[in-house]
């Protein structure tokens, strides 16, 4: 589904991505791990079009996407969340969910003014979906709060909620459970898992917790200093000497 | 001038500036576009309409439409670079853009009559009213148009379009990550804003019947900014409250000035000092303005959302 | 087209604008917002110079010095009253920018209240221009060039050779980190305001000296200053100097150009002489600014 070849990204002299190649298979949950500063978020930023690459190519559903703008990439069905969760502060939680809805009408002034009936009908449907998802995320009681008032962990939940609302083909999650309380985090991971199992959604997840990775992923890629250090099943990765070294410090 | 005439004048000017602050608020308060050249829309609307009517002999209604369209077109043009410019830079560019429009009005005398200005601009339906009743008619015309603009803008800001704009204002990157074509949305917002302000300009020109580049100095832009900062951004009511407050202040101090032992120049300067300080004081002590941005609350028919 | 004259005019203009642009760029570099009041601080200072010089009869240099100090202190006071609170609260930079616009309006009109809107000139005797390499240049202009050069060199030494300069650069990179390294960033920021404004006053006075002094001068020079700062890559003081030079050259060349000659491809057609209307003179820097913004928003030196 996603095929990255020899991807490069430099910040001045720093090689944040130094020829990374990896693939994400349709219908699977793939993990991306690595020490702090190893380039995971940078990879997300380049893949989702926020940073221009300095070399290599990215294919999504067989087509090159490495020269598209972030919004065009998102419209093709590849969506990402941010490590530091973002939420428009003066939109309520419910509006945040509606904002993400995949099918929307009335997003331009003409249809907003002249097709109000069909716009409202679709909005109603989206509202119902949004309420269901919010209930599951335990955010329903906050639905009319400004998103700016949420805590960091709640914003993380909300970003996941928006992803579920949008329901794209490939979801990139940057540390989705960081700062979320453990019980809820476990439930979230169950949700992600069931989405993959039942709806055949595809995920690429950055996560520091090896247990989570072992539990979720069929395949894991390890980054270190912008290079691919290892790839394989969680079991293989956990026994890989180099990976252990990288995580325990020392080069 | 009798009190009643003065009141009508005051209300008409409040109405006209209402268009400008509604429009600026739509850009700044909803879309997050910092436009320091708002006066350009005002000038384009005013000049286009008066020139169409005075020089091309078009009926006034066509003048109004022309003013709106050209002003909307200007909104389209200046919103193109928002794609590549940081908001600071765009703000500077709009400031410059506003001045360029004024310089064109000043220098292209063959079209705009230059510094002399356009005189004897015809008024709509003038023949149907007497000298005394016409101002009242015009006031009603302005207020009806303003109400329509208000309703249209409210419908827009309450729609998914308006939600997208607010999302751009608060978190542009997030909007992009959700597939919003922020560039297109900004352009559409600027066209809408341009048309609203252009109509304000046209109504202004046909009201005072004489316009010159002097009417469109950058100071007008700052007045409009004072309106949205005092009134509050991100809701249309705030823009109107701001227009009322600032215009009341602006016009009434002109009135009071006649009784104070100051020169007109001193009074004008004092007025602007207070406006400047108002902008600063509100941003420091009450950044939300007089009317806060409101939440959009969805109600559920069967109230199943209320259980928890 | 007299090349020597164009160069001379451009150098003088660059000397004036450069000092103003450096200050603007400093504020941006440290505080990350565009200060729309910068030119008005400078013109307030230029009016103070006028009062010291023509009102109190002080020597011009002493007047400039006193006015620069006074305006610098005013800028520090405004920072303490307004921007410091913004920094504490973490207010968005856009808000600071709009606030600076409000300050600009207030300052400009305070100047009008005190000194009226009349145009004024300093007490400098009218001097016969000298001829240097074929260009006519007045002693005042030579003074401007020398003053600006000295100020720029002083600025360079300050930035590169002193603890203050180092601390300033550290704050520019990361204010929080700098504070952690025992740099008193608030104090540094006050010094920065003081210096930026003092430089601006010198630049503003020089512009007023060469032309006229009037309250709206601040607005009239604002766009050229922005243009110079952005051309050089905003936040980069050396870029600001270079940007001022490039802008000044462009302005003077465009004013002197005969577009009729160019458009007729050197006289192939009869087009007559087409020059930029003097009424559009202020628009030149606007247009250059817009072109720069569109083509190279990071400036000619290109940061990042
Ligand atoms: N915009 C940027 N400009 C300059 N350097 C950057 C930028 N973004 C990231 N970097 C650098 O690139 C390297 C990789 O950063 P990245 O954020 O991708 O790490 P990460 O693997 O996501 O780390 P973490 O686990 O802490 O989130 C780091 O050294 C970082 O400092
Ligand atoms: Mg990261």
mmCIF file of N, CA, C and O in Angstrom, chain B residues 13 21 44 46 48 55 61 64 69 108 137 150 154 161 182 202 210-211 221-222 246 257 264:
data_model
loop_
_atom_site.group_PDB
_atom_site.id
_atom_site.type_symbol
_atom_site.label_atom_id
_atom_site.label_comp_id
_atom_site.label_asym_id
_atom_site.label_seq_id
_atom_site.Cartn_x
_atom_site.Cartn_y
_atom_site.Cartn_z
ATOM 1 N N UNK B 13 -23.576 56.135 8.544
ATOM 2 C CA UNK B 13 -22.132 55.877 8.524
ATOM 3 C C UNK B 13 -21.797 54.610 9.320
ATOM 4 O O UNK B 13 -20.918 53.839 8.932
ATOM 5 N N UNK B 21 -16.406 46.300 8.657
ATOM 6 C CA UNK B 21 -15.913 45.519 9.791
ATOM 7 C C UNK B 21 -16.404 44.079 9.699
ATOM 8 O O UNK B 21 -15.670 43.156 10.059
ATOM 9 N N UNK B 44 -12.075 50.364 -3.928
ATOM 10 C CA UNK B 44 -12.447 49.745 -5.203
ATOM 11 C C UNK B 44 -13.961 49.742 -5.365
ATOM 12 O O UNK B 44 -14.489 50.084 -6.434
ATOM 13 N N UNK B 46 -16.112 51.788 -4.004
ATOM 14 C CA UNK B 46 -16.576 53.161 -4.175
ATOM 15 C C UNK B 46 -16.258 53.678 -5.572
ATOM 16 O O UNK B 46 -17.124 54.213 -6.275
ATOM 17 N N UNK B 48 -15.348 51.984 -8.372
ATOM 18 C CA UNK B 48 -15.945 51.237 -9.471
ATOM 19 C C UNK B 48 -17.393 51.662 -9.663
ATOM 20 O O UNK B 48 -17.820 51.968 -10.784
ATOM 21 N N UNK B 55 -19.313 57.783 -15.439
ATOM 22 C CA UNK B 55 -18.614 57.842 -16.715
ATOM 23 C C UNK B 55 -19.261 56.953 -17.760
ATOM 24 O O UNK B 55 -19.333 57.315 -18.920
ATOM 25 N N UNK B 61 -27.757 50.461 -9.771
ATOM 26 C CA UNK B 61 -27.736 49.075 -9.305
ATOM 27 C C UNK B 61 -26.586 48.310 -9.959
ATOM 28 O O UNK B 61 -25.894 47.518 -9.311
ATOM 29 N N UNK B 64 -23.413 49.241 -8.205
ATOM 30 C CA UNK B 64 -23.249 48.481 -6.971
ATOM 31 C C UNK B 64 -22.696 47.086 -7.262
ATOM 32 O O UNK B 64 -21.736 46.632 -6.644
ATOM 33 N N UNK B 69 -18.310 43.128 -7.518
ATOM 34 C CA UNK B 69 -17.576 42.129 -8.301
ATOM 35 C C UNK B 69 -16.093 42.458 -8.369
ATOM 36 O O UNK B 69 -15.239 41.600 -8.141
ATOM 37 N N UNK B 108 -4.023 58.160 -11.793
ATOM 38 C CA UNK B 108 -4.646 57.892 -13.093
ATOM 39 C C UNK B 108 -5.846 58.821 -13.283
ATOM 40 O O UNK B 108 -6.994 58.398 -13.324
ATOM 41 N N UNK B 137 -34.515 57.395 3.638
ATOM 42 C CA UNK B 137 -34.599 56.275 2.704
ATOM 43 C C UNK B 137 -33.234 55.600 2.565
ATOM 44 O O UNK B 137 -33.119 54.378 2.610
ATOM 45 N N UNK B 150 -25.322 40.427 6.702
ATOM 46 C CA UNK B 150 -25.158 39.793 8.003
ATOM 47 C C UNK B 150 -25.698 38.361 7.965
ATOM 48 O O UNK B 150 -25.052 37.419 8.424
ATOM 49 N N UNK B 154 -23.625 34.969 8.277
ATOM 50 C CA UNK B 154 -23.924 34.042 9.374
ATOM 51 C C UNK B 154 -24.170 32.638 8.843
ATOM 52 O O UNK B 154 -23.689 31.651 9.416
ATOM 53 N N UNK B 161 -18.341 25.170 5.515
ATOM 54 C CA UNK B 161 -17.364 26.121 4.977
ATOM 55 C C UNK B 161 -16.790 26.972 6.106
ATOM 56 O O UNK B 161 -15.568 27.113 6.248
ATOM 57 N N UNK B 182 -6.707 24.329 1.839
ATOM 58 C CA UNK B 182 -6.734 25.601 2.569
ATOM 59 C C UNK B 182 -6.558 26.791 1.628
ATOM 60 O O UNK B 182 -7.102 27.859 1.861
ATOM 61 N N UNK B 202 -19.428 51.043 -2.283
ATOM 62 C CA UNK B 202 -20.380 51.596 -3.245
ATOM 63 C C UNK B 202 -21.461 52.400 -2.521
ATOM 64 O O UNK B 202 -21.798 53.524 -2.925
ATOM 65 N N UNK B 210 -19.442 62.352 -3.275
ATOM 66 C CA UNK B 210 -18.149 62.881 -3.718
ATOM 67 C C UNK B 210 -17.052 62.054 -3.074
ATOM 68 O O UNK B 210 -17.011 61.921 -1.852
ATOM 69 N N UNK B 211 -16.195 61.442 -3.889
ATOM 70 C CA UNK B 211 -15.088 60.677 -3.306
ATOM 71 C C UNK B 211 -13.774 61.136 -3.904
ATOM 72 O O UNK B 211 -13.717 61.554 -5.065
ATOM 73 N N UNK B 221 -8.248 51.874 7.296
ATOM 74 C CA UNK B 221 -8.009 50.479 7.642
ATOM 75 C C UNK B 221 -7.860 50.329 9.151
ATOM 76 O O UNK B 221 -8.398 49.401 9.757
ATOM 77 N N UNK B 222 -7.137 51.283 9.758
ATOM 78 C CA UNK B 222 -6.897 51.162 11.197
ATOM 79 C C UNK B 222 -8.199 51.336 11.973
ATOM 80 O O UNK B 222 -8.398 50.686 12.996
ATOM 81 N N UNK B 246 -16.997 52.354 17.618
ATOM 82 C CA UNK B 246 -15.940 53.207 17.077
ATOM 83 C C UNK B 246 -16.531 54.382 16.301
ATOM 84 O O UNK B 246 -16.062 55.522 16.407
ATOM 85 N N UNK B 257 -15.876 68.253 19.406
ATOM 86 C CA UNK B 257 -14.681 69.044 19.142
ATOM 87 C C UNK B 257 -14.986 70.508 18.894
ATOM 88 O O UNK B 257 -14.193 71.392 19.234
ATOM 89 N N UNK B 264 -8.878 71.828 14.906
ATOM 90 C CA UNK B 264 -9.388 70.574 14.334
ATOM 91 C C UNK B 264 -8.279 69.540 14.154
ATOM 92 O O UNK B 264 -8.497 68.348 14.381
#
